[in-house]
Short mmCIF file of C-alpha atoms in Angstrom, two decimals:
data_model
loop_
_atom_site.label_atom_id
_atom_site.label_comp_id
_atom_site.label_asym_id
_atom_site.label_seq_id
_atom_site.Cartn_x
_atom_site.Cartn_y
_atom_site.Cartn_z
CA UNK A 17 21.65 14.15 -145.50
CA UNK A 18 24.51 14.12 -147.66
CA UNK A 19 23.47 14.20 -151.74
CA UNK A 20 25.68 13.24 -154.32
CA UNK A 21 24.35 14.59 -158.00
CA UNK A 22 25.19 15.05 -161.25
CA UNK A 23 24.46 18.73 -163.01
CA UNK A 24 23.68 16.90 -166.60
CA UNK A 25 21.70 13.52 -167.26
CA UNK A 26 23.56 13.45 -170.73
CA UNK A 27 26.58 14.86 -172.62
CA UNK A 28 27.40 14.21 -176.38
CA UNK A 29 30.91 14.78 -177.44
CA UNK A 30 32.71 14.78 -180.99
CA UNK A 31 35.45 11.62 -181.04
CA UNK A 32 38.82 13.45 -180.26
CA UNK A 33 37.70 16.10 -178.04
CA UNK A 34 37.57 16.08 -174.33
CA UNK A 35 34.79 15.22 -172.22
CA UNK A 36 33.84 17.34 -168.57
CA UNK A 37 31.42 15.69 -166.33
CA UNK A 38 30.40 17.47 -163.21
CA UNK A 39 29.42 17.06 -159.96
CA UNK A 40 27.86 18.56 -157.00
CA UNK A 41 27.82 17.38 -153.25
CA UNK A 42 26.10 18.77 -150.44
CA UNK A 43 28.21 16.91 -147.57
CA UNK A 44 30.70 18.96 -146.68
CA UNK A 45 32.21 16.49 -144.37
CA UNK A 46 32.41 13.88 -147.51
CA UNK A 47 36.32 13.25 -147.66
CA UNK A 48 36.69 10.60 -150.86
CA UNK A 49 35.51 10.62 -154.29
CA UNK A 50 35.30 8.03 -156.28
CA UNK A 51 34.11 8.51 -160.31
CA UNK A 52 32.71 5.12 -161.94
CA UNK A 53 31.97 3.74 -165.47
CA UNK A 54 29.20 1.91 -166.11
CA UNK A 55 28.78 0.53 -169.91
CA UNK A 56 25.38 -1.26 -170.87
CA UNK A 57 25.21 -4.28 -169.56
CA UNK A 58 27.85 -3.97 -166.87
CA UNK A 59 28.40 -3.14 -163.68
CA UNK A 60 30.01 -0.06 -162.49
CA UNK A 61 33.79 -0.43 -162.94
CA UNK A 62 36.07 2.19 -161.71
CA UNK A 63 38.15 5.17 -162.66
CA UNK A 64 39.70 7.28 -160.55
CA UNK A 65 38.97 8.51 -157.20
CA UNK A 66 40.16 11.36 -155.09
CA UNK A 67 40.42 12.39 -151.07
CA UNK A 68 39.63 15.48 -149.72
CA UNK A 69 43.18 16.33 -149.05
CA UNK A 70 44.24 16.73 -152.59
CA UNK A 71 42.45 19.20 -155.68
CA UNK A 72 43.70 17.12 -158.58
CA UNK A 73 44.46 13.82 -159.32
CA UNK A 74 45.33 12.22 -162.67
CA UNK A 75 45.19 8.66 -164.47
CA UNK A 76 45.55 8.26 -168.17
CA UNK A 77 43.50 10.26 -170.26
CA UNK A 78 41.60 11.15 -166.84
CA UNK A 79 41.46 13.68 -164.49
CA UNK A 80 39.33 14.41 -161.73
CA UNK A 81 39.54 18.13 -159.85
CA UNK A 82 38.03 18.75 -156.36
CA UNK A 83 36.90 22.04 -155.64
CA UNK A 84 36.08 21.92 -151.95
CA UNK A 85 34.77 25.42 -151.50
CA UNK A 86 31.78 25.12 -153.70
CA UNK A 87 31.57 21.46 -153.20
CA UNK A 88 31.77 20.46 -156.59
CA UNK A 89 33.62 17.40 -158.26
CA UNK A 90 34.45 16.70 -162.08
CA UNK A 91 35.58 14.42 -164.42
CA UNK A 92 38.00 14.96 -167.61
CA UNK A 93 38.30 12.62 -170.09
CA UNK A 94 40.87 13.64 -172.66
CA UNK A 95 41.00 12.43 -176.66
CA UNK A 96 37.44 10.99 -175.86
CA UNK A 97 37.26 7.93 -177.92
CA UNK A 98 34.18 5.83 -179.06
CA UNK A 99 34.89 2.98 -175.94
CA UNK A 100 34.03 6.14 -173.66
CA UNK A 101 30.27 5.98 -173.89
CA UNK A 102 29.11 4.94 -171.07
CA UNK A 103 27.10 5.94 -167.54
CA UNK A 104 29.57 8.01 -165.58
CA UNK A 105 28.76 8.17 -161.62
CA UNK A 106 30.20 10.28 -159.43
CA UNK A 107 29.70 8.45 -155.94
CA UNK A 108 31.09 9.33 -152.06
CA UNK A 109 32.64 6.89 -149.55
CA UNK A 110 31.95 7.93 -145.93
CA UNK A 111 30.28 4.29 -143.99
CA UNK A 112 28.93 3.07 -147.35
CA UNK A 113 29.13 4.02 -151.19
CA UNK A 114 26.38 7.11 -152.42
CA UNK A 115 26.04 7.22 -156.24
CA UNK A 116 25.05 10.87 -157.69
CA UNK A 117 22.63 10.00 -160.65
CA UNK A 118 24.69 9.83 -163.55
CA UNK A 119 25.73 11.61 -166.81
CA UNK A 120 25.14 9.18 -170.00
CA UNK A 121 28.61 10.03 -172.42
CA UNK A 122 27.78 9.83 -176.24
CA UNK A 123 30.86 9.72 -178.57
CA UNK A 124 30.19 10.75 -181.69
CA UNK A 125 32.74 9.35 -184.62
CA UNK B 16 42.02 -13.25 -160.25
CA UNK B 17 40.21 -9.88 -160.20
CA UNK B 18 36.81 -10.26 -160.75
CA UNK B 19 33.21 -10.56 -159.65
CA UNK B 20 31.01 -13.15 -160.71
CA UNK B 21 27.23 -13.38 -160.85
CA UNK B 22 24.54 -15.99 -161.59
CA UNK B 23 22.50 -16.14 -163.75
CA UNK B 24 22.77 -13.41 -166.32
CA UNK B 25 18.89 -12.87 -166.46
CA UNK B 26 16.44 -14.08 -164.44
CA UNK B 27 12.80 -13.86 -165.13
CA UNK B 28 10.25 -15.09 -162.49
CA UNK B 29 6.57 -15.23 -161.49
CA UNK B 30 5.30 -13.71 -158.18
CA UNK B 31 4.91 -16.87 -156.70
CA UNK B 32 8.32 -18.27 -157.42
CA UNK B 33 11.24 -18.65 -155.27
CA UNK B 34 14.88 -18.19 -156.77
CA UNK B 35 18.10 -17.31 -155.49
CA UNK B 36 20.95 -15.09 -156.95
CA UNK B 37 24.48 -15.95 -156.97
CA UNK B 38 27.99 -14.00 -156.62
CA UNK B 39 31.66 -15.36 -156.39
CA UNK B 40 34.67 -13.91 -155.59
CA UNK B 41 38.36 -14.76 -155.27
CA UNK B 42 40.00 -11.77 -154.27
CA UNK B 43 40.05 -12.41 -150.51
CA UNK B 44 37.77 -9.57 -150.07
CA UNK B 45 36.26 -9.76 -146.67
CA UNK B 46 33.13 -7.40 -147.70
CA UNK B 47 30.84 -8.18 -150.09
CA UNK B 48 27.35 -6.02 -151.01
CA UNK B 49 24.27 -6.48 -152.98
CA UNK B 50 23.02 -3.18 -155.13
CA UNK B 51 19.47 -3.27 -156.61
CA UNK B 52 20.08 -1.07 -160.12
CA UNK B 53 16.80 0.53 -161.86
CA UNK B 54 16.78 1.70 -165.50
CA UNK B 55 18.69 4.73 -166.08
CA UNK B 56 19.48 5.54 -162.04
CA UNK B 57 22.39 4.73 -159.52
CA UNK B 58 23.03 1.71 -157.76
CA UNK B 59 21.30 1.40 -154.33
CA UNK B 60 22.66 -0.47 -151.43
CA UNK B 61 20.87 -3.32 -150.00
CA UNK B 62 22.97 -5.59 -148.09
CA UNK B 63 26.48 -5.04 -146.49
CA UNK B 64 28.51 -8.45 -145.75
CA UNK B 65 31.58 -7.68 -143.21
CA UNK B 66 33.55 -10.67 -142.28
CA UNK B 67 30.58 -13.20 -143.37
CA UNK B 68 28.36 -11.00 -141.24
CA UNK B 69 25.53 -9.01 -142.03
CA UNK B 70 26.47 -5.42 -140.62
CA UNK B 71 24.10 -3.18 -143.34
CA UNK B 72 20.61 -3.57 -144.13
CA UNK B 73 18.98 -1.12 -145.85
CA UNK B 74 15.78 -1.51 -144.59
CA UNK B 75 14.96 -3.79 -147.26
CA UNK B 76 11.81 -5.87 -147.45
CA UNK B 77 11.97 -9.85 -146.21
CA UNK B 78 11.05 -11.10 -149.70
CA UNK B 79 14.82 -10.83 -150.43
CA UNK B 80 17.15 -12.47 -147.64
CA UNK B 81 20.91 -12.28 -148.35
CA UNK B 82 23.07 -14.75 -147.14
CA UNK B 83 27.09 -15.37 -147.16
CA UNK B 84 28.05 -18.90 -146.99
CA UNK B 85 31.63 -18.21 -146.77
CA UNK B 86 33.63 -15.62 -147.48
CA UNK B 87 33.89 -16.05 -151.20
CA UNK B 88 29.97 -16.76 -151.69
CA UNK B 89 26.85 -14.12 -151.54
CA UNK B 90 23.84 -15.27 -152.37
CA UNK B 91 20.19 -13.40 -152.39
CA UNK B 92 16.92 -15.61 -152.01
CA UNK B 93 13.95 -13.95 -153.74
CA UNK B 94 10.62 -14.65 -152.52
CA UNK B 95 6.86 -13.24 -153.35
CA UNK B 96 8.44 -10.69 -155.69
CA UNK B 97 6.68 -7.49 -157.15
CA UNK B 98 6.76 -6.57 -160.59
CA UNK B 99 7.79 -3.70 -159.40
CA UNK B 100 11.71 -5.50 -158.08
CA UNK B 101 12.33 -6.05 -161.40
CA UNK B 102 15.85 -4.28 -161.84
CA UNK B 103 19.81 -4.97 -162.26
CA UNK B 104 21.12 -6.62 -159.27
CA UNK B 105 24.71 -5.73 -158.95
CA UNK B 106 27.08 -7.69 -156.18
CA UNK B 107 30.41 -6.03 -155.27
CA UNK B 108 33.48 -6.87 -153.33
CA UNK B 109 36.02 -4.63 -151.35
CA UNK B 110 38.94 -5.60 -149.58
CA UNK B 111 37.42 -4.40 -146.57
CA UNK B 112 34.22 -2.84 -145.28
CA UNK B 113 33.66 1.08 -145.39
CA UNK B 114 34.24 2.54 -142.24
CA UNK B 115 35.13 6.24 -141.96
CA UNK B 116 38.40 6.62 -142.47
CA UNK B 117 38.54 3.28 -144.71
CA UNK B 118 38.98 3.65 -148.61
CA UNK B 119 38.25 0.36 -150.03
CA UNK B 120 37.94 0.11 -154.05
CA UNK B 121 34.54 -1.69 -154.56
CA UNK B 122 34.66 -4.21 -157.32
CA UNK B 123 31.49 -4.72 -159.21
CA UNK B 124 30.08 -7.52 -160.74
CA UNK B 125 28.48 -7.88 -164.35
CA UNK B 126 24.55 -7.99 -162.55
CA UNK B 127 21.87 -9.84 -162.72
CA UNK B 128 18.90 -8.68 -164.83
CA UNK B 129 15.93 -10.08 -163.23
CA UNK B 130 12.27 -9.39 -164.27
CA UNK B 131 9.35 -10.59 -162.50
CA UNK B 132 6.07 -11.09 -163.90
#
């Protein structure tokens, strides 16, 4: 079946540096990406996503990079700032929405 | 208008009780989904709403029953609850439903945090 996960449950990161959060999918017939924000006591609000067609796509102060041949997915946040921390899910869109389990993002001032 | 609303904020509830949960939206999405959100892990589907229809169900027990009034309104009925449903319960919206081949942004509401005693 097709498994969307995260490689770390947490990350802690220095205010001003950047942030990488990765992910790993099984599926290799998953063809869109989607990364999601989830602060405490929200719901998951979105980033950035990504199609299989493309390797790189950028928003501000995020990037997300597709590498297709190893099936892995990640997340850049550049100039992390405090309003960062958060739950970051990767999830894949193919019939309905799979969440990977999430990397927790602590900003440190 | 770009949000997702839901009803009420917290919810706590005996075993016995019967409640319902409530979620708005004014986008003109046509599919709307209910999420059941443990502590620390992903959101899991439920419920998939396509055109006021039910078209997903996640094998989910009977004690919760979705149901879509119109196509702004989703509401879950709770029923003979477990201690152990006690979770986030996130509604979302999409333009659309997810076929393959279809990208449709979800939209996510703020939850409803419901324990049950």
């Amino acid at each position: 079946g097709e498994n969307v996960g995260l490689h770390l449950p947490t990350l802690s990161v220095q205010e001003g540096d950047n942030s990488i959060i990765n992910c790993a999918y099984s599926n290799s017939a998953s063809d869109y990406f989607i990364w999601y924000k989830q602060e405490s006591g929200k719901g998951p609000q979105f980033i950035i996503d990504i199609r299989s067609n493309m390797d790189k796509r950028q928003g501000q102060r995020v990037t997300v990079l597709l590498n297709k041949t190893v099936k892995h997915l990640s997340l850049q946040i550049a100039a992390t700032q405090p309003g960062d921390s958060a739950v970051y899910f990767c999830a894949h869109q193919g019939g309905k929405l799979i969440f990977g389990q999430g990397t927790e993002l602590s900003v440190k001032p | 208008d770009t949000e997702v609303t839901q009803t009420p904020k917290h919810l706590v509830m005996g075993m016995t009780n019967k409640k319902s949960l409530k979620c708005e939206q004014h986008m003109g999405h046509r599919a709307m989904y209910w999420y059941k959100q443990k502590a620390k892990k992903p959101p899991e589907l439920m419920f998939v709403y396509s055109y006021e229809k039910l078209s997903i169900n996640e094998s989910v027990p009977s004690r919760f029953s979705p149901e879509c009034p119109n196509s702004s309104l989703l509401n879950l009925h709770l029923h003979a609850l477990q201690p152990e449903d006690s979770a986030l319960y996130l509604c979302a919206s999409s333009q659309d439903s997810m076929g393959q081949g279809a990208y449709n942004e979800q939209f996510f509401g703020p939850g409803t945090r419901l324990t049950v005693l």
